[in-house]
């Protein structure tokens, strides 16, 4: 069903069609419209339970309890709200609870800034949550049912991340999959282990030195295994609805000499620039790291080996190399790949097509650079 609709409201509608049993949200810009819309659906009887909590820590904590009891659960947040969830984020993954959350990416304080970059979710990359990054609103909407299906098979929580304001507040034509069609893809959630007074079990309890490390090792193995599930369900989604999703998107990378790597909405701009340069005879491509956790190391190595690569990212790791650049560089160790780093777009600065065009131009030098861009 194609609608002309704001990105946030389309995401809320798609989430409702996934039939979450418990939704808990605390509004924070720029994800507020998603929470508002979900509250309206609850008032109209389309959601079984909506918990209007007093803070984001409470939202994720409520969902931990609901998910442990076997409910399909959903939330949304941004920026500082996600950071306030940090401790229970790790508890949710450690307890293998398949909570799904949409994060409208926003800068973090200080100074206070409500505009877009991806520092909020990138700082949570080690929390044990699957992280899927949408490059446009259609992808964000489609990734919601995929996230539920992947999370509930992998028994891991999952974030669908999209750029705040740039996407959340954009009004455009978006194809929303109806409730009955979603059921063909996403079965009812019925976990094998859950809190049940008729069959008592304990979840998330104490583990001493003899056992704690084994829990973390199992969690890491589960995260690596999730790569196969994401690929499989992305294909299953494509067979049903005609839109295929994989861990990554490689746009004209096969014969490309120079490739821009990125996540989020800058990718579509980079693709447009690459198409323009292709018409002029330049062999360029674009690589979208749609899945940042689990990190698609093997897929990146296969697509980028021997190329001249520029990583553009809207995040930083203070006192170290930029996060996506670091991980791409690690994946390419031992190859002849030349990798440059471009950091920009923080706190709402726009990464325009001329900026991306200039990055492609700098890659011609074949000497790796590390630069701030604006």
GROMACS .gro file of C-alpha atoms in nm:
model
  374
    1UNK     CA    1   0.000   0.000   0.000
    2UNK     CA    2   0.182   0.313  -0.122
    3UNK     CA    3   0.112   0.625   0.084
    4UNK     CA    4   0.240   0.981   0.078
    5UNK     CA    5   0.341   0.997   0.442
    6UNK     CA    6   0.604   1.121   0.686
    7UNK     CA    7   0.882   0.869   0.752
    8UNK     CA    8   0.814   0.851   1.128
    9UNK     CA    9   0.445   0.783   1.082
   10UNK     CA   10   0.514   0.515   0.820
   11UNK     CA   11   0.751   0.340   1.060
   12UNK     CA   12   0.491   0.348   1.338
   13UNK     CA   13   0.224   0.204   1.107
   14UNK     CA   14   0.457  -0.073   0.988
   15UNK     CA   15   0.551  -0.154   1.348
   16UNK     CA   16   0.182  -0.187   1.441
   17UNK     CA   17   0.130  -0.434   1.154
   18UNK     CA   18   0.403  -0.648   1.312
   19UNK     CA   19   0.165  -0.682   1.608
   20UNK     CA   20   0.387  -0.603   1.908
   21UNK     CA   21   0.211  -0.705   2.230
   22UNK     CA   22   0.388  -0.445   2.446
   23UNK     CA   23   0.517  -0.103   2.336
   24UNK     CA   24   0.697   0.129   2.579
   25UNK     CA   25   0.822   0.472   2.476
   26UNK     CA   26   0.940   0.805   2.613
   27UNK     CA   27   0.929   1.086   2.355
   28UNK     CA   28   1.253   1.249   2.245
   29UNK     CA   29   1.324   1.447   1.930
   30UNK     CA   30   1.353   1.338   1.649
   31UNK     CA   31   1.180   1.006   1.724
   32UNK     CA   32   0.884   1.172   1.900
   33UNK     CA   33   0.643   1.138   1.607
   34UNK     CA   34   0.690   0.760   1.611
   35UNK     CA   35   0.600   0.743   1.982
   36UNK     CA   36   0.306   0.981   1.933
   37UNK     CA   37   0.167   0.775   1.650
   38UNK     CA   38   0.201   0.451   1.847
   39UNK     CA   39   0.011   0.609   2.138
   40UNK     CA   40  -0.272   0.696   1.896
   41UNK     CA   41  -0.281   0.338   1.766
   42UNK     CA   42  -0.308   0.217   2.126
   43UNK     CA   43  -0.594   0.459   2.196
   44UNK     CA   44  -0.770   0.321   1.887
   45UNK     CA   45  -0.723  -0.039   2.002
   46UNK     CA   46  -0.460  -0.141   1.746
   47UNK     CA   47  -0.190  -0.213   2.010
   48UNK     CA   48  -0.258  -0.437   2.310
   49UNK     CA   49  -0.036  -0.249   2.557
   50UNK     CA   50   0.136   0.090   2.539
   51UNK     CA   51   0.333   0.197   2.847
   52UNK     CA   52   0.391   0.573   2.866
   53UNK     CA   53   0.696   0.570   3.093
   54UNK     CA   54   0.878   0.850   3.276
   55UNK     CA   55   1.216   0.800   3.102
   56UNK     CA   56   1.397   0.589   2.846
   57UNK     CA   57   1.558   0.370   3.114
   58UNK     CA   58   1.207   0.272   3.221
   59UNK     CA   59   1.098   0.208   2.863
   60UNK     CA   60   1.366  -0.049   2.792
   61UNK     CA   61   1.335  -0.198   3.142
   62UNK     CA   62   0.960  -0.249   3.093
   63UNK     CA   63   1.028  -0.422   2.762
   64UNK     CA   64   1.290  -0.647   2.920
   65UNK     CA   65   1.023  -0.774   3.159
   66UNK     CA   66   0.761  -0.810   2.886
   67UNK     CA   67   0.999  -0.985   2.646
   68UNK     CA   68   1.119  -1.221   2.920
   69UNK     CA   69   0.753  -1.314   2.971
   70UNK     CA   70   0.727  -1.403   2.601
   71UNK     CA   71   0.578  -1.086   2.449
   72UNK     CA   72   0.677  -0.929   2.116
   73UNK     CA   73   0.806  -0.584   2.215
   74UNK     CA   74   0.889  -0.252   2.048
   75UNK     CA   75   1.024   0.092   2.136
   76UNK     CA   76   1.178   0.398   1.977
   77UNK     CA   77   1.424   0.662   2.093
   78UNK     CA   78   1.708   0.897   1.991
   79UNK     CA   79   2.037   1.049   2.112
   80UNK     CA   80   2.045   1.103   2.487
   81UNK     CA   81   1.748   0.868   2.529
   82UNK     CA   82   1.948   0.581   2.386
   83UNK     CA   83   2.245   0.667   2.607
   84UNK     CA   84   2.016   0.661   2.913
   85UNK     CA   85   1.923   0.304   2.812
   86UNK     CA   86   2.286   0.189   2.806
   87UNK     CA   87   2.286  -0.041   3.111
   88UNK     CA   88   1.960  -0.224   3.027
   89UNK     CA   89   2.066  -0.250   2.660
   90UNK     CA   90   2.340  -0.487   2.774
   91UNK     CA   91   2.100  -0.668   3.007
   92UNK     CA   92   1.857  -0.726   2.717
   93UNK     CA   93   2.122  -0.877   2.492
   94UNK     CA   94   2.272  -1.082   2.777
   95UNK     CA   95   1.926  -1.228   2.845
   96UNK     CA   96   1.882  -1.299   2.470
   97UNK     CA   97   1.559  -1.095   2.448
   98UNK     CA   98   1.449  -1.009   2.091
   99UNK     CA   99   1.330  -0.653   2.157
  100UNK     CA  100   1.309  -0.434   1.845
  101UNK     CA  101   1.376  -0.061   1.864
  102UNK     CA  102   1.382   0.210   1.598
  103UNK     CA  103   1.647   0.473   1.669
  104UNK     CA  104   1.616   0.808   1.495
  105UNK     CA  105   1.984   0.903   1.497
  106UNK     CA  106   2.076   1.227   1.674
  107UNK     CA  107   2.390   1.400   1.802
  108UNK     CA  108   2.490   1.362   2.168
  109UNK     CA  109   2.568   1.627   2.430
  110UNK     CA  110   2.762   1.842   2.504
  111UNK     CA  111   2.695   2.091   2.357
  112UNK     CA  112   2.324   2.016   2.329
  113UNK     CA  113   2.224   1.944   1.971
  114UNK     CA  114   1.904   1.779   1.847
  115UNK     CA  115   2.017   1.735   1.486
  116UNK     CA  116   2.143   1.434   1.303
  117UNK     CA  117   2.457   1.229   1.316
  118UNK     CA  118   2.516   0.867   1.417
  119UNK     CA  119   2.718   0.905   1.736
  120UNK     CA  120   2.430   0.777   1.951
  121UNK     CA  121   2.402   0.427   1.802
  122UNK     CA  122   2.769   0.390   1.710
  123UNK     CA  123   2.862   0.440   2.078
  124UNK     CA  124   2.631   0.144   2.158
  125UNK     CA  125   2.794  -0.087   1.904
  126UNK     CA  126   2.929  -0.319   2.174
  127UNK     CA  127   2.598  -0.356   2.360
  128UNK     CA  128   2.512  -0.687   2.191
  129UNK     CA  129   2.229  -0.549   1.972
  130UNK     CA  130   2.197  -0.614   1.601
  131UNK     CA  131   2.230  -0.276   1.427
  132UNK     CA  132   2.067  -0.223   1.086
  133UNK     CA  133   2.111   0.116   0.912
  134UNK     CA  134   1.855   0.243   0.659
  135UNK     CA  135   1.964   0.467   0.374
  136UNK     CA  136   1.610   0.595   0.309
  137UNK     CA  137   1.260   0.577   0.455
  138UNK     CA  138   1.146   0.285   0.239
  139UNK     CA  139   1.438   0.081   0.367
  140UNK     CA  140   1.367   0.184   0.727
  141UNK     CA  141   1.004   0.074   0.698
  142UNK     CA  142   1.099  -0.259   0.536
  143UNK     CA  143   1.366  -0.327   0.797
  144UNK     CA  144   1.110  -0.323   1.082
  145UNK     CA  145   0.946  -0.662   1.005
  146UNK     CA  146   1.286  -0.800   0.900
  147UNK     CA  147   1.430  -0.691   1.236
  148UNK     CA  148   1.150  -0.869   1.425
  149UNK     CA  149   1.200  -1.189   1.228
  150UNK     CA  150   1.579  -1.186   1.263
  151UNK     CA  151   1.570  -1.093   1.633
  152UNK     CA  152   1.321  -1.366   1.717
  153UNK     CA  153   1.528  -1.633   1.539
  154UNK     CA  154   1.866  -1.517   1.669
  155UNK     CA  155   1.718  -1.439   2.013
  156UNK     CA  156   1.901  -1.108   2.010
  157UNK     CA  157   1.764  -0.752   2.034
  158UNK     CA  158   1.778  -0.541   1.719
  159UNK     CA  159   1.792  -0.170   1.635
  160UNK     CA  160   1.672  -0.021   1.308
  161UNK     CA  161   1.862   0.307   1.273
  162UNK     CA  162   1.762   0.596   1.046
  163UNK     CA  163   1.883   0.954   1.027
  164UNK     CA  164   1.682   1.190   1.244
  165UNK     CA  165   1.499   1.476   1.066
  166UNK     CA  166   1.666   1.394   0.730
  167UNK     CA  167   1.447   1.084   0.708
  168UNK     CA  168   1.210   1.086   1.006
  169UNK     CA  169   1.045   1.414   0.906
  170UNK     CA  170   1.058   1.372   0.529
  171UNK     CA  171   0.719   1.328   0.358
  172UNK     CA  172   0.735   1.103   0.056
  173UNK     CA  173   0.574   0.803  -0.108
  174UNK     CA  174   0.639   0.491   0.100
  175UNK     CA  175   0.514   0.137   0.046
  176UNK     CA  176   0.378   0.000   0.376
  177UNK     CA  177   0.312  -0.373   0.393
  178UNK     CA  178  -0.037  -0.446   0.522
  179UNK     CA  179  -0.107  -0.649   0.835
  180UNK     CA  180  -0.223  -0.964   0.655
  181UNK     CA  181   0.081  -0.960   0.424
  182UNK     CA  182   0.316  -0.910   0.720
  183UNK     CA  183   0.171  -1.230   0.871
  184UNK     CA  184   0.291  -1.423   0.563
  185UNK     CA  185   0.647  -1.320   0.653
  186UNK     CA  186   0.645  -1.281   1.031
  187UNK     CA  187   0.493  -1.566   1.234
  188UNK     CA  188   0.364  -1.527   1.590
  189UNK     CA  189   0.636  -1.504   1.853
  190UNK     CA  190   0.634  -1.805   2.082
  191UNK     CA  191   0.970  -1.837   2.259
  192UNK     CA  192   1.081  -2.174   2.386
  193UNK     CA  193   1.194  -2.029   2.720
  194UNK     CA  194   1.000  -1.755   2.899
  195UNK     CA  195   0.894  -1.651   3.246
  196UNK     CA  196   0.587  -1.860   3.326
  197UNK     CA  197   0.447  -1.926   3.676
  198UNK     CA  198   0.332  -2.270   3.556
  199UNK     CA  199   0.689  -2.359   3.455
  200UNK     CA  200   0.927  -2.145   3.668
  201UNK     CA  201   1.270  -2.054   3.526
  202UNK     CA  202   1.526  -1.783   3.606
  203UNK     CA  203   1.662  -1.538   3.349
  204UNK     CA  204   1.947  -1.289   3.383
  205UNK     CA  205   2.068  -1.420   3.717
  206UNK     CA  206   2.414  -1.413   3.878
  207UNK     CA  207   2.706  -1.589   3.706
  208UNK     CA  208   3.038  -1.633   3.887
  209UNK     CA  209   3.386  -1.658   3.733
  210UNK     CA  210   3.335  -2.024   3.645
  211UNK     CA  211   3.045  -1.948   3.409
  212UNK     CA  212   3.031  -1.574   3.316
  213UNK     CA  213   3.278  -1.592   3.027
  214UNK     CA  214   3.086  -1.880   2.868
  215UNK     CA  215   2.771  -1.663   2.860
  216UNK     CA  216   2.963  -1.387   2.676
  217UNK     CA  217   3.115  -1.641   2.436
  218UNK     CA  218   2.768  -1.778   2.357
  219UNK     CA  219   2.645  -1.422   2.297
  220UNK     CA  220   2.930  -1.352   2.054
  221UNK     CA  221   2.863  -1.679   1.868
  222UNK     CA  222   2.494  -1.589   1.849
  223UNK     CA  223   2.580  -1.250   1.702
  224UNK     CA  224   2.803  -1.405   1.437
  225UNK     CA  225   2.533  -1.660   1.353
  226UNK     CA  226   2.286  -1.372   1.307
  227UNK     CA  227   2.465  -1.277   0.983
  228UNK     CA  228   2.324  -1.586   0.812
  229UNK     CA  229   1.977  -1.515   0.948
  230UNK     CA  230   1.984  -1.152   0.826
  231UNK     CA  231   2.087  -1.265   0.477
  232UNK     CA  232   1.826  -1.542   0.468
  233UNK     CA  233   1.537  -1.329   0.591
  234UNK     CA  234   1.637  -1.039   0.366
  235UNK     CA  235   1.602  -1.279   0.073
  236UNK     CA  236   1.274  -1.424   0.204
  237UNK     CA  237   1.139  -1.069   0.236
  238UNK     CA  238   1.243  -1.001  -0.123
  239UNK     CA  239   1.071  -1.312  -0.256
  240UNK     CA  240   0.744  -1.206  -0.092
  241UNK     CA  241   0.752  -0.831  -0.151
  242UNK     CA  242   1.001  -0.774  -0.434
  243UNK     CA  243   1.259  -0.582  -0.227
  244UNK     CA  244   1.572  -0.780  -0.140
  245UNK     CA  245   1.797  -0.683   0.152
  246UNK     CA  246   2.136  -0.822   0.248
  247UNK     CA  247   2.401  -0.738   0.507
  248UNK     CA  248   2.550  -0.486   0.266
  249UNK     CA  249   2.470  -0.304  -0.059
  250UNK     CA  250   2.743  -0.279  -0.321
  251UNK     CA  251   2.651  -0.028  -0.595
  252UNK     CA  252   2.862  -0.067  -0.909
  253UNK     CA  253   3.158  -0.186  -0.702
  254UNK     CA  254   3.259  -0.484  -0.917
  255UNK     CA  255   3.471  -0.291  -1.169
  256UNK     CA  256   3.512   0.026  -0.961
  257UNK     CA  257   3.858   0.168  -0.895
  258UNK     CA  258   3.739   0.411  -0.626
  259UNK     CA  259   3.461   0.336  -0.374
  260UNK     CA  260   3.288   0.548  -0.108
  261UNK     CA  261   3.178   0.351   0.201
  262UNK     CA  262   2.908   0.483   0.433
  263UNK     CA  263   2.595   0.419   0.635
  264UNK     CA  264   2.259   0.595   0.653
  265UNK     CA  265   2.111   0.860   0.428
  266UNK     CA  266   2.442   0.984   0.284
  267UNK     CA  267   2.455   0.660   0.084
  268UNK     CA  268   2.175   0.760  -0.156
  269UNK     CA  269   2.353   1.090  -0.223
  270UNK     CA  270   2.678   0.902  -0.282
  271UNK     CA  271   2.500   0.671  -0.528
  272UNK     CA  272   2.371   0.972  -0.724
  273UNK     CA  273   2.724   1.118  -0.738
  274UNK     CA  274   2.867   0.782  -0.846
  275UNK     CA  275   2.607   0.758  -1.126
  276UNK     CA  276   2.700   1.110  -1.247
  277UNK     CA  277   3.072   1.024  -1.246
  278UNK     CA  278   3.003   0.695  -1.424
  279UNK     CA  279   2.841   0.889  -1.709
  280UNK     CA  280   3.172   1.075  -1.742
  281UNK     CA  281   3.360   0.748  -1.767
  282UNK     CA  282   3.495   0.730  -1.411
  283UNK     CA  283   3.497   0.383  -1.253
  284UNK     CA  284   3.348   0.456  -0.912
  285UNK     CA  285   3.114   0.274  -0.674
  286UNK     CA  286   2.937   0.302  -0.338
  287UNK     CA  287   2.927   0.052  -0.053
  288UNK     CA  288   2.652   0.066   0.211
  289UNK     CA  289   2.728  -0.103   0.544
  290UNK     CA  290   2.361  -0.177   0.607
  291UNK     CA  291   2.447  -0.413   0.894
  292UNK     CA  292   2.702  -0.269   1.137
  293UNK     CA  293   2.644  -0.536   1.404
  294UNK     CA  294   2.718  -0.812   1.337
  295UNK     CA  295   2.994  -0.655   1.125
  296UNK     CA  296   2.999  -0.802   0.771
  297UNK     CA  297   3.378  -0.843   0.763
  298UNK     CA  298   3.393  -1.114   0.494
  299UNK     CA  299   3.151  -0.933   0.261
  300UNK     CA  300   3.349  -0.608   0.296
  301UNK     CA  301   3.677  -0.782   0.224
  302UNK     CA  302   3.533  -0.950  -0.085
  303UNK     CA  303   3.391  -0.626  -0.234
  304UNK     CA  304   3.670  -0.381  -0.144
  305UNK     CA  305   3.990  -0.583  -0.190
  306UNK     CA  306   4.241  -0.401  -0.410
  307UNK     CA  307   4.023  -0.087  -0.443
  308UNK     CA  308   4.085   0.274  -0.340
  309UNK     CA  309   3.833   0.332  -0.062
  310UNK     CA  310   3.706   0.640   0.122
  311UNK     CA  311   3.497   0.592   0.437
  312UNK     CA  312   3.261   0.881   0.508
  313UNK     CA  313   3.105   0.872   0.854
  314UNK     CA  314   2.901   1.093   1.084
  315UNK     CA  315   3.053   0.975   1.411
  316UNK     CA  316   3.385   0.983   1.593
  317UNK     CA  317   3.577   0.784   1.849
  318UNK     CA  318   3.746   1.048   2.061
  319UNK     CA  319   4.118   0.982   2.090
  320UNK     CA  320   4.114   0.702   1.833
  321UNK     CA  321   4.041   0.638   1.465
  322UNK     CA  322   3.682   0.685   1.342
  323UNK     CA  323   3.480   0.369   1.417
  324UNK     CA  324   3.366   0.259   1.070
  325UNK     CA  325   3.705   0.344   0.919
  326UNK     CA  326   3.875   0.137   1.191
  327UNK     CA  327   3.658  -0.166   1.132
  328UNK     CA  328   3.684  -0.148   0.753
  329UNK     CA  329   4.063  -0.113   0.787
  330UNK     CA  330   4.077  -0.418   1.013
  331UNK     CA  331   3.869  -0.617   0.765
  332UNK     CA  332   4.110  -0.523   0.483
  333UNK     CA  333   4.432  -0.608   0.668
  334UNK     CA  334   4.681  -0.792   0.449
  335UNK     CA  335   4.536  -0.658   0.121
  336UNK     CA  336   4.658  -0.380  -0.109
  337UNK     CA  337   4.344  -0.172  -0.042
  338UNK     CA  338   4.408   0.201   0.011
  339UNK     CA  339   4.166   0.341   0.270
  340UNK     CA  340   4.098   0.708   0.350
  341UNK     CA  341   3.884   0.850   0.630
  342UNK     CA  342   3.642   1.143   0.600
  343UNK     CA  343   3.450   1.254   0.911
  344UNK     CA  344   3.172   1.512   0.887
  345UNK     CA  345   2.802   1.577   0.905
  346UNK     CA  346   2.809   1.598   1.286
  347UNK     CA  347   2.525   1.772   1.466
  348UNK     CA  348   2.321   1.835   1.152
  349UNK     CA  349   2.586   1.954   0.908
  350UNK     CA  350   2.483   1.837   0.565
  351UNK     CA  351   2.703   1.607   0.360
  352UNK     CA  352   2.617   1.740   0.018
  353UNK     CA  353   2.682   1.591  -0.323
  354UNK     CA  354   2.970   1.838  -0.391
  355UNK     CA  355   3.135   1.716  -0.068
  356UNK     CA  356   3.101   1.354  -0.180
  357UNK     CA  357   3.222   1.446  -0.531
  358UNK     CA  358   3.529   1.607  -0.371
  359UNK     CA  359   3.593   1.293  -0.165
  360UNK     CA  360   3.586   1.082  -0.485
  361UNK     CA  361   3.832   1.332  -0.637
  362UNK     CA  362   4.072   1.305  -0.342
  363UNK     CA  363   4.080   0.928  -0.379
  364UNK     CA  364   4.250   0.977  -0.718
  365UNK     CA  365   4.568   1.073  -0.528
  366UNK     CA  366   4.607   0.708  -0.420
  367UNK     CA  367   4.759   0.831  -0.093
  368UNK     CA  368   4.533   0.768   0.208
  369UNK     CA  369   4.407   1.079   0.386
  370UNK     CA  370   4.227   1.140   0.716
  371UNK     CA  371   4.021   1.459   0.700
  372UNK     CA  372   3.727   1.644   0.849
  373UNK     CA  373   3.478   1.740   0.578
  374UNK     CA  374   3.204   2.004   0.569
   0.00000   0.00000   0.00000
